[in-house]
Amino acid sequence: MKNFYKIIFLFLILSSNTLASITYKQSSSSLNSVTTALRGINFNPDGTKMYVTEGQGTEEVLQYSLSTAYDVNTATLVSTTTLTNINLPHAIEFKSDGTMMYVIDNTGTRVEQFTLSTAWDTSTLSHDEDFSVSGENQLRGLAFKPDGTRMYVIGAQQEIVYQYTLSTPWDVTTATKTTESDDFTSDESDPRNVQFNSDGTIMYIGGSKGDEINKYTLSTAYDVSTASLSDTYSVSSQSGRMRGFILADNGSKLYVTDDIDSPSENIIFEYNVSCAETITCSDPKDDKVVVGLIEAQVELSKRIIKHNTLPIIHRMEWLRRHENKDNLTNQNIKFDFSNEILASLANAVKVSNNQNTISKKQPDDWFYWSEGLISIGETGATISSSAKKIDTSGIVFGADRKIDENKIYGYALQLGKDSIDVGSSGALLDTDAYSLTLYGTLPGKDTIISEGLLGISMLDTDHIRNNNSNTLEGQRNGKQIFGSVNLGKRLNKKKFNFNPTARIDLGYTELESYKETSSFSNKESDALIFDRHEMVTGLANIGMILDNTVKLKNSTIKHNGRLEYIVDFSPSSGAKFSYVSDQSTDYNLTIGNEATHNYRVGYGFDLSTATGWSVILNYERHNANGSGHSDNLYFAAGYVPNTRTKYALNLNGSDTIMAGFNMVKNIRGFDIKFNFENDILNVNKNQNANISLSKVF
């Protein structure tokens, strides 16, 4: 009955896609003329040399040259070297630099050690030492830890992997048994070799009982006592009598040797392994970093819409607080871009540098403003995804115009940078966003608040993910359209103004497909391909804004505070992806709202001086119930120029985006020049400032 369930289990596995990551490529029978009993197999690191052992009256190691790396059908025999004092050699292994060779002696139960005077040339070998394995009389498999400090052997008598520590690396005579595995008889009663992946977390045992490769997960790397069976792959469709196997080319290829004790039946079978070193591709949805990155992309789309919307909202609120002010300019701005795309966007809000007076503005005049943003936040880890740390910086430049006494419309150009660290393995999303927004408001004396905006964004995101030592990178573009409608009422109560508001924010984001590339060309099998991802964002906001005015001798301060409740009613979105090496198998992940209920509280102030300077500062905390929070700082500093001030702020850039504050002011015949520049989208400090005084006589 036990065997019956096992058969049913294996049938289910073999009938599913979980094992579709190994595909048979080809076979080679070119060894028939030179060997009668094919056993072990191995390659040099670059796959240009192949080594096989044979033993049934002729105990030899055969060295081949491969004109195409790892292609067994391009093999040419180079040398045949007799192995003395060995009966039935099986598994063959090499020191990492190719100066030593190790062969299993099947009947002598020994590990034979050889020195190669010329690295990777078996014709130069000489017998060095040997090590006897106690408790086993039919040795078959051999493996070493990459640094040579551990040795592993398996035989057909006990079906146990014996683990040894080598006090001198690569010297088998210094081996001491430290532990052993459980009995693998029920999995494989005729083992032919043992292998490990590069980090020792996976072990493979293959044999001729069922002509299959058994995959074991090691909870402690390179500790065989912690092994547990996780998967099985059958090669019985090709091989009828497995004699040995090897995972080569960084685990991306599998080779199985076969012999039916006949010269015409010595064959090497070659397989492509879709997910290197794993035999079977793991479900990427089980990877918390992968899930965390997908969730971060969804969260990022919402954050960009939010950070594009809120500065406009702040501007509208500022207009209401300053409804009786004739000159509504916060900044005088100069745009200078060599980048054609940015230049075209800047022209939409282009501002003249020649401000000649601070006299009363006319209804059809343009007013100019700007706002900066710094935001930090985090979300905690969940059962399925890793924790995330979020950093955002940005700047927005706007211009608006009075249509009549009560109506204003405007444009805003926004530049932002968002970085999200996912987990602790170095996974990262780094996004540059460029946005253009049209908005309108009723800032006049009417107590009814009616405002709206419509904008578009272009997104450019760099993705980084680490899989063990393999760094996987991708670049993804995207686009957004978003809008907001805000309704409310402005209530005046002595020194305080109350503004109950209700707002709906809507957005649509489309992220293009992208493909990860590996830092190692031979480990592309770890990489994923992500299909196009579409997301709809919907937020309902209900809140209260409170402000009051404090007049000082030469300045005015307007304080403001807010409390908002936000319902995220965004529908779920689906992410579809696959392995680069197995694009026929799709994985789908549904991303819902991490937090439906959200709160935002904030405080800020406007400081205006009689000399034309203004400072605006707003702090807001966004709390996602049960998910995480972000702390946001919005700031602006401006100057309304007089007749002797040329301009106050400029923005220019090509490969970099430089924001600069520049002022030239004449006082009693002297020119005072002040300049400050800062690369606003560079994480590294890149800034300078200077001041000068001059007079022309």
XYZ file of C-alpha atoms in Angstrom:
697
model
C 0.000 0.000 0.000
C 2.886 2.401 0.826
C 4.419 1.862 -2.602
C 1.015 2.400 -4.201
C 0.697 5.875 -2.641
C 4.232 6.644 -3.649
C 3.444 5.717 -7.263
C 0.342 7.919 -7.200
C 2.386 10.776 -5.726
C 5.067 10.502 -8.399
C 2.420 10.302 -11.110
C 0.870 13.546 -9.933
C 4.254 15.213 -9.889
C 5.240 13.990 -13.307
C 1.868 15.004 -14.702
C 2.185 18.601 -13.489
C 4.183 21.545 -14.729
C 6.380 21.592 -11.649
C 8.870 19.317 -13.364
C 8.702 20.881 -16.774
C 11.888 22.815 -16.118
C 14.158 19.968 -17.338
C 14.010 19.328 -21.056
C 15.857 16.646 -22.954
C 18.213 18.153 -25.528
C 20.332 15.454 -27.154
C 22.425 12.334 -26.674
C 25.885 11.273 -27.746
C 27.020 7.733 -28.517
C 30.412 8.767 -29.871
C 32.053 7.062 -26.895
C 31.115 3.580 -28.126
C 34.373 3.009 -29.941
C 36.560 3.735 -26.925
C 34.649 2.593 -23.864
C 32.750 -0.491 -22.832
C 31.519 0.495 -19.385
C 30.745 4.207 -19.066
C 30.486 5.440 -15.458
C 31.346 8.887 -14.049
C 31.318 12.223 -15.910
C 32.611 15.759 -15.259
C 33.683 18.974 -17.039
C 36.250 21.715 -16.561
C 34.778 25.105 -15.521
C 34.403 26.549 -19.029
C 32.955 23.374 -20.551
C 35.678 22.911 -23.158
C 36.901 19.627 -21.644
C 34.923 16.546 -20.632
C 36.083 13.614 -18.485
C 34.506 10.164 -18.161
C 35.519 7.040 -16.269
C 35.108 3.496 -17.493
C 35.660 0.280 -15.632
C 35.011 -3.292 -16.487
C 38.384 -4.778 -17.111
C 39.779 -1.449 -18.402
C 39.885 1.079 -15.554
C 40.542 4.365 -17.308
C 39.754 8.078 -17.382
C 39.046 9.498 -20.835
C 39.577 13.199 -21.591
C 37.697 14.879 -24.442
C 37.943 18.290 -26.058
C 34.631 20.027 -26.851
C 34.719 22.476 -29.771
C 31.428 23.930 -28.474
C 31.351 24.334 -24.711
C 29.212 21.741 -22.936
C 28.044 20.222 -26.253
C 28.738 16.481 -25.950
C 28.257 15.961 -29.674
C 31.341 18.075 -30.407
C 33.586 15.861 -28.243
C 36.943 14.670 -29.563
C 39.033 12.159 -27.622
C 42.297 13.702 -26.413
C 43.784 11.100 -24.049
C 43.102 7.787 -22.319
C 44.848 7.265 -18.980
C 44.898 4.000 -17.052
C 44.017 4.189 -13.369
C 46.185 1.660 -11.495
C 45.083 -0.042 -8.281
C 41.419 0.806 -8.967
C 38.534 -1.537 -9.653
C 35.414 -0.178 -11.356
C 36.006 3.614 -11.063
C 32.815 5.616 -10.775
C 32.345 9.267 -9.825
C 35.102 11.693 -10.796
C 35.735 15.091 -9.168
C 38.403 17.818 -9.406
C 39.912 20.444 -7.163
C 38.610 23.869 -8.146
C 41.888 24.782 -9.870
C 42.189 21.469 -11.734
C 45.485 20.408 -10.103
C 43.996 17.407 -8.269
C 41.571 14.645 -9.314
C 39.482 12.276 -7.195
C 37.909 8.967 -8.288
C 35.647 6.539 -6.453
C 36.914 2.936 -6.281
C 33.726 0.897 -6.328
C 35.037 -2.439 -5.080
C 37.829 -1.113 -2.938
C 35.579 1.344 -1.080
C 38.235 4.021 -1.401
C 38.442 7.626 -2.542
C 41.552 7.788 -4.726
C 43.449 11.102 -4.890
C 45.635 12.095 -7.875
C 47.921 15.041 -8.598
C 47.880 16.627 -12.071
C 51.153 18.284 -13.001
C 49.273 20.221 -15.674
C 45.910 21.545 -14.536
C 42.915 19.845 -16.151
C 45.149 17.464 -18.129
C 44.483 13.922 -16.913
C 47.346 12.528 -18.985
C 49.709 14.134 -16.417
C 48.127 12.498 -13.362
C 50.000 10.568 -10.707
C 48.503 8.659 -7.801
C 48.852 10.543 -4.547
C 46.847 9.124 -1.639
C 43.618 7.308 -0.875
C 40.995 7.246 1.876
C 38.986 4.187 2.958
C 35.301 4.586 3.709
C 34.137 2.324 6.532
C 30.644 0.850 6.613
C 30.241 0.798 2.838
C 31.450 -1.756 0.255
C 29.960 -0.350 -2.978
C 30.963 3.298 -3.281
C 29.279 5.162 -6.132
C 29.040 8.918 -5.524
C 31.477 11.668 -4.551
C 31.199 15.438 -3.973
C 33.175 18.225 -2.300
C 32.264 21.549 -0.769
C 33.613 24.284 -3.115
C 36.377 25.252 -0.660
C 37.523 21.632 -0.213
C 36.837 21.516 3.528
C 34.107 18.846 3.305
C 33.742 15.585 1.372
C 30.591 13.545 0.735
C 30.316 9.914 -0.422
C 27.411 7.537 -1.032
C 27.263 3.808 -1.791
C 24.809 1.171 -2.904
C 25.022 -0.948 0.241
C 23.794 1.503 2.914
C 22.216 4.235 0.693
C 23.561 6.806 3.150
C 25.499 10.022 2.429
C 28.569 10.168 4.675
C 29.835 13.658 5.471
C 33.534 14.247 6.252
C 35.495 17.278 7.406
C 38.938 17.756 5.848
C 41.348 19.489 8.243
C 43.539 20.232 5.227
C 41.363 21.324 2.287
C 41.377 18.904 -0.668
C 43.513 16.337 1.200
C 41.344 13.232 1.654
C 43.823 11.676 4.092
C 42.788 14.315 6.667
C 39.085 13.377 6.452
C 37.072 12.802 9.634
C 33.432 11.733 9.543
C 31.239 14.332 11.202
C 27.703 13.228 10.367
C 25.591 11.200 7.979
C 22.210 11.389 6.321
C 19.166 9.271 6.853
C 18.805 6.043 4.888
C 17.650 6.895 1.329
C 16.729 3.294 0.424
C 13.033 4.143 -0.011
C 13.965 6.940 -2.457
C 16.873 5.303 -4.305
C 18.246 1.774 -3.624
C 20.948 1.983 -6.300
C 22.504 5.479 -6.015
C 25.016 6.507 -8.663
C 26.180 9.929 -7.525
C 25.582 12.831 -5.127
C 25.707 16.547 -6.021
C 25.047 19.946 -4.379
C 23.989 23.349 -5.650
C 26.433 26.252 -5.279
C 25.314 27.361 -1.808
C 24.767 23.877 -0.344
C 21.054 24.286 0.319
C 20.025 21.617 -2.197
C 21.376 18.064 -2.606
C 20.742 15.658 -5.483
C 20.970 11.862 -5.515
C 20.436 9.967 -8.740
C 20.358 6.266 -9.417
C 19.327 3.421 -11.656
C 16.479 2.086 -9.508
C 14.012 4.353 -11.294
C 16.475 6.279 -13.440
C 15.567 9.458 -11.639
C 17.106 12.457 -9.879
C 15.922 13.072 -6.326
C 16.113 16.630 -5.012
C 16.590 17.264 -1.266
C 16.345 20.549 0.620
C 18.936 21.113 3.352
C 17.719 23.364 6.157
C 21.378 23.885 7.112
C 23.690 24.386 4.138
C 26.018 21.441 3.430
C 24.659 19.486 6.425
C 23.280 16.222 5.014
C 21.601 15.351 8.317
C 19.055 18.123 7.601
C 18.040 16.790 4.164
C 14.385 16.293 3.242
C 13.007 15.109 -0.103
C 11.371 17.939 -2.054
C 11.123 16.761 -5.679
C 11.905 13.980 -8.160
C 12.630 14.022 -11.869
C 12.619 10.919 -14.043
C 15.002 10.394 -16.985
C 13.624 6.940 -17.751
C 12.257 8.130 -21.112
C 15.879 8.299 -22.293
C 18.078 6.379 -19.888
C 17.426 2.740 -19.117
C 20.348 2.208 -16.792
C 21.816 5.351 -15.197
C 25.511 4.956 -14.311
C 26.328 8.511 -13.275
C 25.202 12.127 -13.542
C 26.550 15.644 -13.171
C 25.015 19.131 -12.954
C 27.266 21.475 -14.938
C 27.447 24.999 -16.354
C 26.378 26.495 -13.011
C 23.535 24.042 -12.715
C 21.944 24.967 -16.031
C 22.705 21.577 -17.653
C 22.284 17.964 -16.559
C 24.255 15.049 -17.996
C 23.363 11.394 -17.405
C 25.625 8.479 -18.383
C 24.060 5.189 -19.485
C 25.506 1.731 -20.218
C 23.915 -1.693 -20.730
C 27.246 -3.484 -20.664
C 27.481 -3.289 -24.436
C 29.782 -1.124 -26.557
C 26.813 0.025 -28.589
C 24.927 1.296 -25.559
C 27.337 3.779 -23.948
C 25.421 7.047 -24.155
C 25.524 10.491 -22.544
C 22.132 12.216 -22.297
C 22.094 16.004 -22.117
C 19.278 18.071 -20.559
C 18.620 21.799 -20.227
C 17.700 22.893 -16.703
C 15.324 25.851 -16.774
C 15.964 27.004 -13.226
C 19.659 26.610 -12.628
C 20.690 24.456 -9.690
C 17.126 23.637 -8.718
C 16.051 20.914 -11.186
C 12.518 22.207 -10.847
C 11.553 25.869 -10.879
C 10.210 27.063 -7.580
C 6.990 29.028 -7.637
C 8.112 32.696 -7.616
C 4.915 33.569 -5.746
C 6.509 31.806 -2.762
C 9.419 34.262 -2.869
C 8.649 37.090 -0.447
C 10.989 39.451 -2.287
C 9.257 38.852 -5.644
C 5.839 39.387 -4.052
C 7.165 42.422 -2.168
C 8.464 43.990 -5.381
C 5.123 43.512 -7.141
C 3.268 44.978 -4.158
C 5.752 47.856 -4.112
C 4.969 48.625 -7.774
C 1.267 48.837 -6.951
C 1.956 50.984 -3.891
C 4.337 53.151 -5.901
C 1.685 53.918 -8.508
C -0.620 55.157 -5.725
C 2.151 57.207 -4.090
C 3.069 58.953 -7.335
C -0.566 59.902 -7.914
C -0.813 61.106 -4.314
C 2.393 63.147 -4.496
C 1.258 64.650 -7.804
C -2.143 65.559 -6.387
C -1.288 66.934 -2.937
C 0.961 69.844 -4.044
C -1.906 71.065 -6.251
C -4.283 70.678 -3.317
C -1.833 72.631 -1.147
C -1.688 75.382 -3.783
C -5.469 75.628 -3.865
C -5.581 75.783 -0.087
C -2.954 78.525 -0.152
C -5.066 80.469 -2.626
C -8.046 80.254 -0.283
C -5.965 81.419 2.672
C -4.733 84.360 0.576
C -7.985 85.108 -1.231
C -7.668 88.848 -0.668
C -4.094 89.073 -1.914
C -3.586 90.742 -5.278
C -0.225 89.184 -6.143
C -0.552 85.400 -5.793
C 3.034 84.590 -6.849
C 5.108 82.388 -4.496
C 8.054 82.119 -6.832
C 9.518 83.697 -9.896
C 10.816 80.790 -11.997
C 13.128 80.388 -14.947
C 13.175 77.093 -16.878
C 16.156 76.033 -18.994
C 16.252 72.409 -20.254
C 18.478 70.909 -22.941
C 16.321 67.772 -22.829
C 13.643 68.255 -25.511
C 10.892 66.424 -23.628
C 11.446 68.334 -20.405
C 11.767 71.594 -22.339
C 8.392 71.047 -24.012
C 6.777 70.358 -20.653
C 8.423 73.404 -19.120
C 7.093 75.617 -21.906
C 3.593 74.813 -20.695
C 4.348 76.751 -17.527
C 6.954 79.096 -18.977
C 7.554 82.238 -16.923
C 9.076 85.540 -17.873
C 12.189 86.648 -16.009
C 11.403 90.318 -16.284
C 9.289 91.270 -13.301
C 9.273 95.031 -13.253
C 7.002 95.845 -10.412
C 5.131 94.485 -7.435
C 2.142 96.620 -8.282
C -1.370 95.257 -8.171
C -1.938 92.385 -10.589
C -4.656 92.388 -13.187
C -7.230 89.596 -13.466
C -5.556 88.049 -16.532
C -2.041 87.972 -15.080
C -0.118 84.755 -14.366
C 1.044 83.813 -10.874
C 3.922 81.455 -10.171
C 4.629 79.011 -7.375
C 6.710 75.985 -6.446
C 6.830 73.287 -3.776
C 9.355 70.644 -2.710
C 8.701 67.264 -1.131
C 10.587 64.890 1.143
C 8.793 61.713 2.229
C 9.945 58.661 4.175
C 7.850 55.641 5.112
C 7.722 51.941 5.707
C 5.387 48.953 5.590
C 5.820 45.825 7.669
C 6.436 42.306 6.457
C 3.509 39.962 5.866
C 3.192 36.209 5.539
C 3.714 36.447 1.769
C 5.930 39.519 1.281
C 8.932 41.346 2.700
C 8.947 44.670 4.544
C 9.447 47.870 2.531
C 11.220 51.165 3.222
C 10.178 54.096 1.066
C 11.932 57.380 0.279
C 10.491 60.085 -1.962
C 11.781 63.465 -3.068
C 10.420 65.854 -5.625
C 9.746 69.366 -6.752
C 6.791 70.971 -8.497
C 6.653 74.248 -10.433
C 3.347 75.810 -11.300
C 1.674 78.799 -12.879
C -1.958 79.843 -12.529
C -4.095 82.644 -13.819
C -7.249 84.508 -12.820
C -10.090 84.267 -15.302
C -12.245 86.588 -13.221
C -12.440 87.607 -9.618
C -13.362 84.109 -8.432
C -11.970 81.632 -10.964
C -8.388 80.464 -11.433
C -6.860 77.776 -13.641
C -3.247 76.651 -13.907
C -0.584 74.180 -14.951
C 2.079 72.388 -12.922
C 5.265 70.539 -13.903
C 6.372 67.901 -11.390
C 9.617 65.974 -11.086
C 9.913 63.199 -8.505
C 12.119 60.340 -7.421
C 10.842 57.344 -5.446
C 13.014 54.579 -3.972
C 11.621 51.479 -2.265
C 13.884 48.947 -0.522
C 12.215 45.530 -0.309
C 13.419 43.103 2.368
C 17.070 42.900 3.396
C 18.591 41.229 0.306
C 19.200 44.430 -1.669
C 15.972 44.378 -3.724
C 15.136 47.877 -4.921
C 12.687 49.889 -7.017
C 14.045 53.238 -8.182
C 11.555 55.393 -10.109
C 11.794 58.771 -11.841
C 8.419 60.400 -12.507
C 7.644 63.361 -14.812
C 4.154 64.825 -14.598
C 2.070 67.624 -16.092
C -1.169 68.678 -14.390
C -4.016 71.061 -15.293
C -6.072 72.386 -12.376
C -8.806 74.879 -11.585
C -10.280 76.414 -8.438
C -12.639 79.047 -7.026
C -10.416 80.919 -4.545
C -12.470 84.095 -4.291
C -14.958 85.274 -1.746
C -17.502 82.606 -2.431
C -17.629 80.195 0.554
C -18.275 77.174 -1.643
C -15.154 75.215 -2.555
C -15.125 73.582 -5.974
C -11.781 72.371 -7.330
C -10.472 69.817 -9.776
C -7.336 68.622 -11.533
C -6.314 66.320 -14.371
C -2.765 65.110 -14.976
C -0.506 62.659 -16.769
C 2.767 61.060 -15.675
C 5.611 59.211 -17.346
C 7.444 56.655 -15.196
C 10.918 55.204 -15.552
C 11.728 52.458 -13.030
C 14.898 50.441 -12.371
C 14.364 47.069 -10.701
C 17.035 45.160 -8.751
C 16.556 41.725 -7.185
C 19.106 39.340 -5.694
C 18.781 35.549 -5.886
C 21.591 34.149 -3.758
C 24.689 35.638 -5.395
C 22.931 36.394 -8.672
C 21.882 40.025 -9.206
C 18.861 40.403 -11.506
C 18.066 43.785 -13.018
C 15.310 45.202 -15.187
C 14.073 48.520 -16.532
C 10.372 49.293 -16.771
C 8.492 52.229 -18.246
C 4.977 53.266 -17.368
C 2.365 55.955 -17.760
C -0.454 57.354 -15.669
C -3.525 59.481 -15.959
C -5.086 60.831 -12.792
C -7.724 63.264 -11.660
C -9.271 64.716 -8.528
C -12.448 66.555 -7.608
C -12.692 68.433 -4.297
C -15.865 69.927 -2.822
C -16.212 71.812 0.411
C -17.209 74.941 2.243
C -15.152 77.688 3.853
C -16.546 78.817 7.211
C -15.200 81.925 8.961
C -15.349 81.948 12.764
C -13.621 85.039 14.166
C -9.878 84.404 13.807
C -10.313 80.843 12.495
C -11.431 79.426 9.164
C -12.942 75.948 8.918
C -12.916 74.003 5.682
C -14.839 70.694 5.659
C -13.992 68.930 2.393
C -14.818 65.778 0.456
C -12.516 64.645 -2.338
C -12.351 61.799 -4.867
C -8.978 60.830 -6.378
C -8.948 58.525 -9.390
C -6.037 57.163 -11.404
C -5.053 54.617 -14.029
C -1.525 53.220 -14.296
C -0.084 51.051 -17.046
C 3.323 49.459 -16.483
C 4.982 47.989 -19.537
C 6.380 44.480 -19.647
C 10.023 43.994 -18.740
C 12.617 41.240 -18.556
C 15.188 40.719 -15.842
C 18.802 40.221 -16.879
C 21.365 38.344 -14.830
C 24.733 39.603 -13.635
C 25.973 36.183 -14.750
C 25.325 35.335 -18.390
C 25.088 31.638 -17.563
C 22.459 32.089 -14.870
C 19.671 33.689 -16.921
C 17.448 30.849 -15.755
C 16.886 32.714 -12.460
C 15.446 35.710 -14.312
C 11.734 36.505 -14.655
C 9.656 38.154 -17.372
C 6.785 40.384 -16.196
C 3.823 41.082 -18.463
C 2.127 44.450 -18.759
C 0.440 45.406 -15.494
C -2.634 47.645 -15.346
C -3.897 49.225 -12.126
C -6.856 51.415 -11.204
C -6.606 53.685 -8.161
C -9.561 55.078 -6.268
C -9.480 57.109 -3.034
C -12.300 58.846 -1.158
C -11.233 61.588 1.276
C -13.309 63.274 3.973
C -11.592 65.838 6.142
C -11.407 69.114 7.977
C -8.865 71.896 7.445
C -8.403 74.652 10.030
C -6.382 77.848 9.547
C -5.890 81.213 11.224
C -3.859 84.365 10.617
C -1.343 86.017 12.939
C -0.097 89.466 11.864
C 3.284 90.661 13.081
C 5.106 93.945 12.546
C 6.764 93.127 9.222
C 5.316 89.718 8.427
C 2.227 87.566 8.470
C 1.947 83.931 9.594
C -0.955 81.741 8.530
C -1.183 78.471 10.498
C -3.085 75.506 9.151
C -3.899 71.975 10.336
C -5.760 69.040 8.837
C -7.384 65.736 9.693
C -8.553 63.391 6.926
C -10.044 59.931 6.702
C -9.290 58.144 3.439
C -10.973 55.060 2.034
C -8.968 53.166 -0.566
C -11.495 51.515 -2.867
C -8.975 50.595 -5.563
C -9.869 47.256 -7.172
C -7.427 44.364 -7.111
C -4.957 44.040 -9.958
C -3.277 40.980 -11.425
C 0.422 40.543 -12.128
C 1.464 37.887 -14.630
C 5.041 36.646 -14.965
C 7.160 33.662 -15.977
C 10.722 32.427 -15.980
C 12.887 33.558 -18.878
C 13.895 29.932 -19.367
C 10.337 28.588 -19.161
C 7.983 31.109 -20.736
C 5.322 28.471 -21.298
C 4.502 28.369 -17.579
C 2.729 31.486 -16.305
C 2.413 32.594 -12.695
C -0.380 34.930 -11.624
C -0.517 37.026 -8.494
C -3.480 39.099 -7.388
C -2.637 42.264 -5.440
C -5.352 43.777 -3.289
C -5.344 46.761 -0.965
C -2.853 46.512 1.843
C -4.956 48.984 3.829
C -8.506 50.064 3.019
C -8.722 52.577 5.864
C -6.184 55.401 6.029
C -5.691 58.602 7.994
C -3.772 61.789 7.302
C -2.941 64.460 9.855
C -0.837 67.519 9.258
C 0.306 70.961 10.308
C 1.854 73.787 8.328
C 2.329 77.513 8.085
C 2.821 80.323 5.564
C 5.244 83.101 6.430
C 5.110 86.276 4.319
C 7.326 89.332 4.858
C 6.867 92.935 3.818
C 10.072 92.714 1.767
C 8.603 90.095 -0.586
C 9.901 86.851 0.892
C 7.650 83.883 1.659
C 8.201 80.504 3.306
C 5.692 77.652 3.199
C 6.097 74.486 5.262
C 3.708 71.547 5.681
C 4.218 68.304 7.613
C 1.834 65.404 7.064
C 1.684 61.887 8.429
C -0.128 59.284 6.352
C -1.074 56.199 8.328
C -2.330 53.082 6.578
C -4.307 51.140 9.158
C -2.570 47.840 9.887
C -0.025 48.295 7.102
C 2.447 51.121 7.576
C 2.964 54.863 7.477
C 4.818 57.660 5.748
C 6.046 61.029 6.962
C 5.865 63.815 4.376
C 7.483 67.252 4.410
C 6.422 69.830 1.820
C 8.309 73.089 1.593
C 8.546 76.200 -0.541
C 10.472 79.460 -0.403
C 9.809 82.373 -2.687
C 10.413 85.958 -3.469
C 8.187 88.445 -5.216
C 10.723 90.563 -7.101
C 10.786 94.348 -7.238
C 12.089 96.603 -9.964
C 15.731 95.782 -9.263
C 15.459 92.029 -8.881
C 16.014 90.004 -12.065
C 14.712 86.575 -11.040
C 14.428 84.343 -8.008
C 14.477 80.697 -9.114
C 15.608 78.655 -12.089
C 15.566 75.027 -13.147
C 17.869 73.575 -15.779
C 19.317 70.227 -16.729
C 20.117 67.521 -19.238
C 21.529 64.342 -17.686
C 21.070 65.950 -14.261
C 18.274 68.160 -12.942
C 19.713 71.263 -11.288
C 17.509 73.615 -9.284
C 18.984 76.981 -8.539
C 18.102 80.111 -6.593
C 19.590 83.150 -8.266
C 19.140 86.785 -7.315
C 20.668 90.021 -8.540
C 19.681 93.054 -6.498
C 20.897 96.632 -6.726
C 21.287 98.532 -3.494
C 22.566 102.143 -3.723
C 24.503 101.433 -6.905
C 25.981 98.124 -5.762
C 25.003 94.779 -7.374
C 24.556 91.978 -4.884
C 24.558 88.553 -6.591
C 23.562 85.343 -4.820
C 23.528 81.884 -6.413
C 22.683 78.444 -5.022
C 22.474 75.201 -7.072
C 21.401 71.701 -6.074
C 20.910 68.465 -8.044
C 17.448 67.643 -6.731
C 17.262 64.084 -8.093
C 20.728 62.952 -7.053
C 20.963 60.847 -3.892
C 24.531 62.111 -3.441
C 25.240 65.661 -2.271
C 25.833 67.847 -5.315
C 25.381 71.512 -4.463
C 27.201 74.830 -4.437
C 26.542 78.439 -3.461
C 28.256 81.799 -3.891
C 27.655 85.483 -3.173
C 29.339 88.511 -4.698
C 29.254 92.313 -4.461
C 30.181 94.601 -7.387
C 29.865 98.188 -8.596
C 30.469 99.745 -11.986
C 32.231 103.140 -11.760
